[in-house]
mmCIF file of C-alpha atoms in Angstrom:
data_model
loop_
_atom_site.group_PDB
_atom_site.id
_atom_site.type_symbol
_atom_site.label_atom_id
_atom_site.label_comp_id
_atom_site.label_asym_id
_atom_site.label_seq_id
_atom_site.Cartn_x
_atom_site.Cartn_y
_atom_site.Cartn_z
ATOM 1 C CA MET S 1156 0.117 0.081 -0.115
ATOM 2 C CA PRO S 1157 1.313 3.441 -0.916
ATOM 3 C CA LEU S 1158 2.520 5.568 2.183
ATOM 4 C CA GLY S 1159 -0.271 8.150 1.308
ATOM 5 C CA ARG S 1160 -3.004 5.777 1.567
ATOM 6 C CA LEU S 1161 -1.365 3.917 4.529
ATOM 7 C CA ARG S 1162 -1.234 7.330 6.385
ATOM 8 C CA VAL S 1163 -4.945 7.849 5.458
ATOM 9 C CA ALA S 1164 -6.251 4.711 6.741
ATOM 10 C CA ALA S 1165 -4.286 4.923 9.784
ATOM 11 C CA TRP S 1166 -5.585 8.219 10.770
ATOM 12 C CA THR S 1167 -9.295 7.621 9.434
ATOM 13 C CA SER S 1168 -9.041 4.164 11.491
ATOM 14 C CA ALA S 1169 -7.948 5.826 14.953
ATOM 15 C CA LEU S 1170 -10.344 8.525 14.858
ATOM 16 C CA ALA S 1171 -13.083 6.259 13.637
ATOM 17 C CA VAL S 1172 -12.637 3.942 16.821
ATOM 18 C CA LEU S 1173 -12.268 7.229 18.912
ATOM 19 C CA LEU S 1174 -15.493 8.671 17.507
ATOM 20 C CA VAL S 1175 -17.304 5.395 18.255
ATOM 21 C CA ALA S 1176 -15.846 5.308 21.892
ATOM 22 C CA VAL S 1177 -16.918 8.956 22.411
ATOM 23 C CA CYS S 1178 -20.251 8.161 21.045
ATOM 24 C CA VAL S 1179 -20.771 5.155 23.527
ATOM 25 C CA ALA S 1180 -19.620 7.306 26.429
ATOM 26 C CA GLY S 1181 -21.922 10.072 25.407
ATOM 27 C CA ALA S 1182 -24.961 7.601 25.583
ATOM 28 C CA ALA S 1183 -23.777 5.664 28.595
ATOM 29 C CA MET S 1184 -23.169 8.746 31.239
ATOM 30 C CA GLY S 1185 -26.091 11.140 32.749
ATOM 31 C CA ILE S 1186 -28.093 10.983 35.677
ATOM 32 C CA ILE S 1187 -28.569 7.329 35.061
ATOM 33 C CA ASP S 1188 -25.287 5.698 34.236
ATOM 34 C CA ILE S 1189 -25.442 2.962 31.872
ATOM 35 C CA PRO S 1190 -22.728 0.404 31.475
ATOM 36 C CA PRO S 1191 -21.083 0.332 27.880
ATOM 37 C CA ARG S 1192 -22.418 -3.220 27.218
ATOM 38 C CA PHE S 1193 -25.821 -2.016 27.701
ATOM 39 C CA VAL S 1194 -25.436 1.005 25.496
ATOM 40 C CA VAL S 1195 -24.083 -1.376 22.693
ATOM 41 C CA ALA S 1196 -26.802 -4.035 23.179
ATOM 42 C CA SER S 1197 -29.525 -1.258 23.068
ATOM 43 C CA VAL S 1198 -28.291 0.323 19.598
ATOM 44 C CA LEU S 1199 -27.720 -3.121 18.076
ATOM 45 C CA HIS S 1200 -31.214 -4.559 19.155
ATOM 46 C CA ALA S 1201 -32.898 -0.870 18.082
ATOM 47 C CA VAL S 1202 -31.602 -1.839 14.615
ATOM 48 C CA GLY S 1203 -32.734 -5.600 14.704
ATOM 49 C CA VAL S 1204 -29.444 -7.427 15.717
ATOM 50 C CA SER S 1205 -29.363 -9.737 18.468
ATOM 51 C CA THR S 1206 -26.921 -9.848 20.914
ATOM 52 C CA GLY S 1207 -27.739 -12.248 23.459
ATOM 53 C CA VAL S 1208 -27.559 -9.600 25.962
ATOM 54 C CA SER S 1209 -30.515 -9.063 28.308
ATOM 55 C CA VAL S 1210 -31.027 -5.187 28.674
ATOM 56 C CA PRO S 1211 -32.833 -4.079 32.037
ATOM 57 C CA ASP S 1212 -35.369 -1.519 32.041
ATOM 58 C CA PRO S 1213 -35.060 1.589 31.446
ATOM 59 C CA TYR S 1214 -31.473 1.279 29.495
ATOM 60 C CA PRO S 1215 -32.750 0.614 26.004
ATOM 61 C CA PHE S 1216 -35.482 3.780 26.141
ATOM 62 C CA VAL S 1217 -32.935 5.870 27.454
ATOM 63 C CA VAL S 1218 -30.286 5.064 24.995
ATOM 64 C CA THR S 1219 -32.262 4.809 22.047
ATOM 65 C CA PHE S 1220 -34.881 7.844 22.324
ATOM 66 C CA LEU S 1221 -32.963 10.163 24.900
ATOM 67 C CA ARG S 1222 -29.211 9.849 24.428
ATOM 68 C CA MET S 1223 -28.555 8.479 20.866
ATOM 69 C CA PRO S 1224 -30.371 10.811 18.913
ATOM 70 C CA ARG S 1225 -28.360 13.928 20.527
ATOM 71 C CA VAL S 1226 -25.048 11.905 20.333
ATOM 72 C CA ALA S 1227 -25.460 11.072 16.336
ATOM 73 C CA LEU S 1228 -26.847 14.594 15.590
ATOM 74 C CA GLY S 1229 -23.575 16.211 17.501
ATOM 75 C CA ALA S 1230 -21.475 13.695 15.320
ATOM 76 C CA VAL S 1231 -22.872 14.774 12.145
ATOM 77 C CA VAL S 1232 -22.834 18.571 13.139
ATOM 78 C CA GLY S 1233 -19.396 18.182 14.172
ATOM 79 C CA ALA S 1234 -18.084 16.316 11.169
ATOM 80 C CA GLY S 1235 -19.965 18.860 8.604
ATOM 81 C CA LEU S 1236 -18.819 21.854 10.485
ATOM 82 C CA ALA S 1237 -14.996 20.690 10.288
ATOM 83 C CA SER S 1238 -15.056 19.587 7.019
ATOM 84 C CA ALA S 1239 -16.933 22.882 5.867
ATOM 85 C CA GLY S 1240 -13.984 24.617 7.717
ATOM 86 C CA ALA S 1241 -11.117 22.840 6.069
ATOM 87 C CA VAL S 1242 -12.537 23.438 2.706
ATOM 88 C CA MET S 1243 -12.918 27.346 3.664
ATOM 89 C CA GLN S 1244 -9.281 27.540 4.971
ATOM 90 C CA GLY S 1245 -8.222 25.952 1.861
ATOM 91 C CA PHE S 1246 -10.162 28.008 -0.389
ATOM 92 C CA PHE S 1247 -9.445 31.094 1.173
ATOM 93 C CA ARG S 1248 -6.019 30.253 1.707
ATOM 94 C CA ASN S 1249 -6.119 31.825 5.246
ATOM 95 C CA PRO S 1250 -6.246 29.562 8.853
ATOM 96 C CA MET S 1251 -8.932 32.184 10.126
ATOM 97 C CA ALA S 1252 -11.610 31.243 7.681
ATOM 98 C CA ASP S 1253 -14.436 29.094 8.638
ATOM 99 C CA PRO S 1254 -18.004 28.415 7.327
ATOM 100 C CA ALA S 1255 -19.106 31.692 8.443
ATOM 101 C CA ILE S 1256 -17.362 33.288 6.381
ATOM 102 C CA ILE S 1257 -19.660 33.204 3.625
ATOM 103 C CA GLY S 1258 -22.364 34.243 5.511
ATOM 104 C CA VAL S 1259 -24.235 30.949 6.240
ATOM 105 C CA SER S 1260 -24.033 31.319 10.136
ATOM 106 C CA SER S 1261 -25.703 34.965 10.215
ATOM 107 C CA GLY S 1262 -28.108 34.169 7.328
ATOM 108 C CA ALA S 1263 -29.491 31.009 9.274
ATOM 109 C CA ALA S 1264 -29.828 33.093 12.637
ATOM 110 C CA ALA S 1265 -31.795 35.769 10.596
ATOM 111 C CA GLY S 1266 -34.107 33.202 9.461
ATOM 112 C CA ALA S 1267 -34.302 31.574 12.550
ATOM 113 C CA VAL S 1268 -35.007 34.719 14.971
ATOM 114 C CA LEU S 1269 -37.322 36.195 11.936
ATOM 115 C CA VAL S 1270 -39.739 32.929 12.441
ATOM 116 C CA ILE S 1271 -39.356 33.205 16.237
ATOM 117 C CA ALA S 1272 -40.216 36.842 16.140
ATOM 118 C CA ALA S 1273 -43.005 35.981 13.889
ATOM 119 C CA GLY S 1274 -44.650 33.343 16.277
ATOM 120 C CA VAL S 1275 -44.581 30.742 13.487
ATOM 121 C CA ALA S 1276 -45.010 27.325 15.115
ATOM 122 C CA LEU S 1277 -45.429 24.993 12.092
ATOM 123 C CA PRO S 1278 -43.650 21.466 12.289
ATOM 124 C CA LEU S 1279 -40.126 22.010 10.893
ATOM 125 C CA SER S 1280 -40.832 25.919 10.513
ATOM 126 C CA LEU S 1281 -37.490 27.048 12.641
ATOM 127 C CA PRO S 1282 -35.029 24.617 11.130
ATOM 128 C CA LEU S 1283 -36.441 25.503 7.673
ATOM 129 C CA ALA S 1284 -36.104 28.828 7.899
ATOM 130 C CA ALA S 1285 -32.610 28.910 9.085
ATOM 131 C CA PHE S 1286 -31.790 26.642 6.395
ATOM 132 C CA CYS S 1287 -33.300 28.588 3.675
ATOM 133 C CA GLY S 1288 -31.659 32.006 5.403
ATOM 134 C CA ALA S 1289 -28.331 30.207 5.449
ATOM 135 C CA LEU S 1290 -28.533 29.298 1.718
ATOM 136 C CA ILE S 1291 -29.801 32.653 0.560
ATOM 137 C CA ALA S 1292 -26.916 34.445 2.655
ATOM 138 C CA ALA S 1293 -24.207 32.441 1.086
ATOM 139 C CA PHE S 1294 -25.610 32.600 -2.442
ATOM 140 C CA GLY S 1295 -26.188 36.357 -2.084
ATOM 141 C CA VAL S 1296 -22.317 36.765 -1.146
ATOM 142 C CA TYR S 1297 -21.801 34.670 -4.016
ATOM 143 C CA THR S 1298 -23.713 36.738 -6.331
ATOM 144 C CA ILE S 1299 -22.270 40.046 -4.938
ATOM 145 C CA ALA S 1300 -18.870 38.771 -5.529
ATOM 146 C CA THR S 1301 -18.899 37.644 -8.937
ATOM 147 C CA GLU S 1302 -18.491 39.921 -12.117
ATOM 148 C CA GLY S 1303 -18.052 38.366 -15.587
ATOM 149 C CA GLY S 1304 -17.944 35.093 -14.620
ATOM 150 C CA ARG S 1305 -15.072 35.061 -11.930
ATOM 151 C CA THR S 1306 -15.500 35.166 -8.431
ATOM 152 C CA PRO S 1307 -12.128 36.921 -6.963
ATOM 153 C CA VAL S 1308 -11.404 35.061 -3.292
ATOM 154 C CA ALA S 1309 -10.754 38.790 -1.741
ATOM 155 C CA THR S 1310 -14.005 40.063 -3.196
ATOM 156 C CA LEU S 1311 -15.913 37.009 -1.940
ATOM 157 C CA LEU S 1312 -14.253 37.533 1.563
ATOM 158 C CA LEU S 1313 -15.090 41.235 1.679
ATOM 159 C CA ALA S 1314 -18.630 40.331 0.601
ATOM 160 C CA GLY S 1315 -19.091 37.931 3.140
ATOM 161 C CA VAL S 1316 -18.127 40.512 5.743
ATOM 162 C CA ALA S 1317 -20.320 42.994 4.698
ATOM 163 C CA VAL S 1318 -23.680 40.766 4.613
ATOM 164 C CA GLN S 1319 -22.431 39.317 7.743
ATOM 165 C CA THR S 1320 -22.310 42.616 9.385
ATOM 166 C CA PHE S 1321 -25.584 43.460 7.456
ATOM 167 C CA LEU S 1322 -27.377 40.219 8.563
ATOM 168 C CA GLY S 1323 -26.228 40.798 12.369
ATOM 169 C CA ALA S 1324 -28.036 44.203 12.597
ATOM 170 C CA VAL S 1325 -31.143 42.470 11.167
ATOM 171 C CA VAL S 1326 -31.068 39.870 14.053
ATOM 172 C CA SER S 1327 -30.305 42.396 16.501
ATOM 173 C CA LEU S 1328 -33.454 44.496 15.310
ATOM 174 C CA LEU S 1329 -35.550 41.450 15.216
ATOM 175 C CA LEU S 1330 -34.531 40.398 19.084
ATOM 176 C CA VAL S 1331 -35.266 44.193 20.145
ATOM 177 C CA ARG S 1332 -38.741 44.410 18.630
ATOM 178 C CA THR S 1333 -39.793 40.213 20.281
ATOM 179 C CA ASP S 1334 -41.370 39.544 23.600
ATOM 180 C CA ASP S 1335 -39.813 38.227 26.297
ATOM 181 C CA HIS S 1336 -40.690 34.816 25.603
ATOM 182 C CA SER S 1337 -39.496 34.994 21.937
ATOM 183 C CA LEU S 1338 -36.480 36.654 22.986
ATOM 184 C CA ARG S 1339 -35.571 33.618 25.121
ATOM 185 C CA GLU S 1340 -36.136 31.374 22.812
ATOM 186 C CA ALA S 1341 -34.239 33.345 20.228
ATOM 187 C CA ILE S 1342 -31.169 33.712 22.243
ATOM 188 C CA VAL S 1343 -31.201 29.826 23.440
ATOM 189 C CA TRP S 1344 -31.184 29.134 19.605
ATOM 190 C CA LEU S 1345 -28.240 31.282 18.725
ATOM 191 C CA MET S 1346 -26.155 29.812 21.383
ATOM 192 C CA GLY S 1347 -26.257 26.681 19.694
ATOM 193 C CA SER S 1348 -27.958 23.430 21.704
ATOM 194 C CA LEU S 1349 -28.179 19.694 21.068
ATOM 195 C CA ARG S 1350 -31.239 19.177 23.634
ATOM 196 C CA ASN S 1351 -34.272 17.596 22.879
ATOM 197 C CA THR S 1352 -32.795 16.059 19.768
ATOM 198 C CA MET S 1353 -35.222 13.573 17.802
ATOM 199 C CA TRP S 1354 -34.297 10.857 15.473
ATOM 200 C CA SER S 1355 -36.558 12.852 12.757
ATOM 201 C CA GLU S 1356 -33.699 15.411 13.014
ATOM 202 C CA VAL S 1357 -30.938 13.310 12.334
ATOM 203 C CA ALA S 1358 -32.491 11.468 9.556
ATOM 204 C CA VAL S 1359 -32.639 14.746 7.663
ATOM 205 C CA ALA S 1360 -29.295 16.221 8.599
ATOM 206 C CA PHE S 1361 -27.195 13.172 8.089
ATOM 207 C CA PRO S 1362 -27.962 12.235 4.176
ATOM 208 C CA VAL S 1363 -27.420 15.835 3.424
ATOM 209 C CA VAL S 1364 -24.036 16.334 5.398
ATOM 210 C CA LEU S 1365 -22.788 12.629 4.200
ATOM 211 C CA VAL S 1366 -23.510 13.513 0.375
ATOM 212 C CA GLY S 1367 -21.658 17.025 0.673
ATOM 213 C CA LEU S 1368 -18.686 15.471 2.371
ATOM 214 C CA VAL S 1369 -18.696 12.918 -0.151
ATOM 215 C CA VAL S 1370 -18.350 15.777 -3.168
ATOM 216 C CA LEU S 1371 -15.849 17.654 -1.133
ATOM 217 C CA PHE S 1372 -13.632 14.789 -0.697
ATOM 218 C CA ALA S 1373 -13.976 14.306 -4.514
ATOM 219 C CA TYR S 1374 -12.789 17.662 -4.782
ATOM 220 C CA ALA S 1375 -9.671 17.350 -2.438
ATOM 221 C CA ARG S 1376 -6.877 16.890 -5.252
ATOM 222 C CA ASP S 1377 -8.381 19.935 -6.879
ATOM 223 C CA LEU S 1378 -8.520 21.995 -3.468
ATOM 224 C CA ASN S 1379 -4.671 20.864 -2.971
ATOM 225 C CA VAL S 1380 -3.822 22.480 -6.767
ATOM 226 C CA LEU S 1381 -5.636 25.895 -5.626
ATOM 227 C CA LEU S 1382 -3.559 26.158 -2.593
ATOM 228 C CA LEU S 1383 -0.934 27.073 -4.820
ATOM 229 C CA SER S 1384 -2.797 29.993 -6.734
ATOM 230 C CA GLU S 1385 -5.553 30.036 -9.109
ATOM 231 C CA GLU S 1386 -3.309 30.406 -12.498
ATOM 232 C CA ASP S 1387 -1.263 27.391 -11.504
ATOM 233 C CA ALA S 1388 -4.580 25.598 -11.208
ATOM 234 C CA HIS S 1389 -5.706 26.671 -14.854
ATOM 235 C CA ALA S 1390 -2.509 25.506 -16.055
ATOM 236 C CA LEU S 1391 -2.890 22.222 -14.486
ATOM 237 C CA GLY S 1392 -6.111 21.813 -15.991
ATOM 238 C CA ILE S 1393 -8.322 22.453 -13.240
ATOM 239 C CA GLU S 1394 -11.596 24.314 -13.979
ATOM 240 C CA VAL S 1395 -10.656 27.066 -11.641
ATOM 241 C CA GLU S 1396 -14.293 28.911 -11.466
ATOM 242 C CA ARG S 1397 -16.230 25.669 -11.330
ATOM 243 C CA THR S 1398 -14.667 24.061 -8.881
ATOM 244 C CA LYS S 1399 -14.950 27.447 -6.485
ATOM 245 C CA ARG S 1400 -18.691 27.197 -7.324
ATOM 246 C CA VAL S 1401 -19.163 23.511 -6.218
ATOM 247 C CA LEU S 1402 -16.750 24.067 -3.269
ATOM 248 C CA LEU S 1403 -18.706 27.093 -2.039
ATOM 249 C CA ALA S 1404 -22.217 25.686 -2.772
ATOM 250 C CA VAL S 1405 -21.585 22.407 -1.031
ATOM 251 C CA SER S 1406 -19.785 23.854 2.086
ATOM 252 C CA ALA S 1407 -23.048 26.355 2.327
ATOM 253 C CA VAL S 1408 -25.292 23.317 1.902
ATOM 254 C CA VAL S 1409 -23.363 21.274 4.673
ATOM 255 C CA THR S 1410 -23.123 24.106 7.122
ATOM 256 C CA ALA S 1411 -26.731 24.920 6.656
ATOM 257 C CA ALA S 1412 -27.854 21.542 7.269
ATOM 258 C CA CYS S 1413 -25.959 21.601 10.304
ATOM 259 C CA VAL S 1414 -27.016 24.929 11.963
ATOM 260 C CA ALA S 1415 -30.583 24.465 11.047
ATOM 261 C CA PHE S 1416 -31.348 22.058 13.873
ATOM 262 C CA VAL S 1417 -28.683 22.959 16.283
ATOM 263 C CA GLY S 1418 -28.337 26.793 16.036
ATOM 264 C CA ILE S 1419 -24.994 29.017 15.699
ATOM 265 C CA ILE S 1420 -22.027 26.418 16.913
ATOM 266 C CA GLY S 1421 -18.719 28.134 16.759
ATOM 267 C CA PHE S 1422 -14.975 27.264 16.748
ATOM 268 C CA VAL S 1423 -15.590 23.590 15.652
ATOM 269 C CA GLY S 1424 -15.126 24.582 11.912
ATOM 270 C CA LEU S 1425 -12.181 26.944 12.891
ATOM 271 C CA VAL S 1426 -10.067 25.009 15.326
ATOM 272 C CA VAL S 1427 -10.489 21.375 14.644
ATOM 273 C CA PRO S 1428 -9.345 21.536 10.711
ATOM 274 C CA HIS S 1429 -6.554 23.638 11.787
ATOM 275 C CA VAL S 1430 -5.414 21.139 14.548
ATOM 276 C CA MET S 1431 -5.788 18.176 12.019
ATOM 277 C CA ARG S 1432 -3.647 20.304 9.595
ATOM 278 C CA LEU S 1433 -0.780 20.541 12.168
ATOM 279 C CA LEU S 1434 -1.192 16.777 12.847
ATOM 280 C CA VAL S 1435 -1.556 15.268 9.384
ATOM 281 C CA GLY S 1436 -0.630 18.291 7.306
ATOM 282 C CA PRO S 1437 -2.166 20.293 4.340
ATOM 283 C CA ASP S 1438 -2.972 17.388 1.699
ATOM 284 C CA HIS S 1439 -6.792 17.765 1.727
ATOM 285 C CA ARG S 1440 -7.012 14.027 0.441
ATOM 286 C CA ILE S 1441 -6.128 13.166 4.281
ATOM 287 C CA LEU S 1442 -7.642 16.374 5.934
ATOM 288 C CA LEU S 1443 -10.881 16.284 4.880
ATOM 289 C CA PRO S 1444 -11.748 12.915 6.408
ATOM 290 C CA THR S 1445 -9.751 13.195 9.421
ATOM 291 C CA SER S 1446 -11.187 16.594 10.162
ATOM 292 C CA ALA S 1447 -14.771 15.194 9.729
ATOM 293 C CA LEU S 1448 -13.970 12.415 12.242
ATOM 294 C CA ALA S 1449 -12.401 14.690 14.673
ATOM 295 C CA GLY S 1450 -14.847 17.167 14.431
ATOM 296 C CA GLY S 1451 -17.409 14.462 15.157
ATOM 297 C CA VAL S 1452 -15.256 13.630 18.322
ATOM 298 C CA PHE S 1453 -14.756 16.749 19.541
ATOM 299 C CA LEU S 1454 -18.509 18.260 19.369
ATOM 300 C CA VAL S 1455 -20.032 14.657 20.874
ATOM 301 C CA ALA S 1456 -17.162 15.137 23.680
ATOM 302 C CA VAL S 1457 -17.906 18.623 24.262
ATOM 303 C CA ASP S 1458 -21.520 18.146 24.772
ATOM 304 C CA THR S 1459 -21.465 15.303 26.945
ATOM 305 C CA ALA S 1460 -19.099 17.101 29.313
ATOM 306 C CA THR S 1461 -21.576 20.169 29.346
ATOM 307 C CA ARG S 1462 -24.337 18.056 29.821
ATOM 308 C CA LEU S 1463 -23.095 16.218 32.739
ATOM 309 C CA GLY S 1464 -21.784 19.505 34.463
ATOM 310 C CA ALA S 1465 -23.189 21.075 37.283
ATOM 311 C CA THR S 1466 -24.994 23.731 35.092
ATOM 312 C CA SER S 1467 -25.903 22.816 31.720
ATOM 313 C CA LEU S 1468 -24.186 25.239 29.180
ATOM 314 C CA PRO S 1469 -25.336 25.247 25.431
ATOM 315 C CA VAL S 1470 -22.954 23.523 23.421
ATOM 316 C CA GLY S 1471 -22.499 26.527 21.320
ATOM 317 C CA VAL S 1472 -21.187 28.307 24.308
ATOM 318 C CA ALA S 1473 -19.292 25.535 25.786
ATOM 319 C CA THR S 1474 -17.111 25.093 22.015
ATOM 320 C CA ALA S 1475 -16.431 28.775 22.239
ATOM 321 C CA PHE S 1476 -14.978 28.447 26.011
ATOM 322 C CA VAL S 1477 -12.548 25.574 24.571
ATOM 323 C CA GLY S 1478 -11.846 26.685 21.333
ATOM 324 C CA ALA S 1479 -11.024 30.339 21.799
ATOM 325 C CA PRO S 1480 -8.344 29.680 24.635
ATOM 326 C CA PHE S 1481 -7.019 26.854 22.471
ATOM 327 C CA PHE S 1482 -6.960 29.015 19.555
ATOM 328 C CA LEU S 1483 -5.198 31.543 21.486
ATOM 329 C CA TYR S 1484 -2.498 29.394 22.504
ATOM 330 C CA LEU S 1485 -1.712 28.558 19.189
ATOM 331 C CA LEU S 1486 -1.175 31.857 18.355
ATOM 332 C CA ARG S 1487 1.455 32.202 21.032
ATOM 333 C CA LYS S 1488 3.087 29.075 19.998
ATOM 334 C CA ARG S 1489 3.153 30.394 16.798
ATOM 335 C CA GLU S 1490 1.467 27.824 15.325
ATOM 336 C CA VAL S 1491 -1.163 29.773 13.275
ATOM 337 C CA HIS S 1492 0.469 30.243 9.542
ATOM 338 C CA GLU S 1493 -0.535 31.271 6.457
ATOM 339 C CA LEU S 1494 -1.413 28.354 4.324
#
């Protein structure tokens, strides 16, 4: 096996095992501590696999309907945000880039807060509004930055900052004009949370994120070439503008599918891919799958820790508490550099 494929297999296998272990631990720990063997048996029984293990009540219900949906959505969201962050950092050739840079998070926030302020209570109205708001913002940024069939990266970055600022003002205005109940609901959503997750949410988010990640992985080689320069990429036969459109569109859809159900969760798309780049290098053929797995590990672990704490913090707040000091540490150690 070539050395490159061996590294991919080694890193992905190790992180996949770690992700499974963290998910089992997340489903095992709580007010009722459940032995890991009963967690595994409950999950296997739920999918129709007989293990011969008799699981006492109420373990199957707690694992299958209360904890595993939350753990599964955390893994999906962490993987999606980290992968999209790795793509954005490579796309912009900037370690400070993350999925929010193209307006996805601010667009989702505007859509969600608008629905909350309007008092709309239809099924899936909140995640649908957040998803649509995220995509409208992202494609609006792309449209503003595109001229003559070309989308300069610097213009795209500036357009993203402008749209984020504008939508931030819209969200602030909506919050000011809402009643106390709607204001609390909006703030909880903006802080990001995996509470009260249901399997129906996992069933919607998982296929969108999975298909998006497969497409992004397929463009890993092209993204490697874009790290050099657009001129070099064009000389090597890469359809630069088409590749940029695909990367932006898929990253936006993946991020929108993640934040639509859990709210704004920061630093996953910034810190995780940057740390993995330090560990495995800049080759996106290795970086993207490892970032996806590490993102799932990180978010599930942080959410489990917050759930077990004396004060149950929203996971979006906890990731900021963990991510921001760690990123400052990297800055002080001079481990943050240009790509």
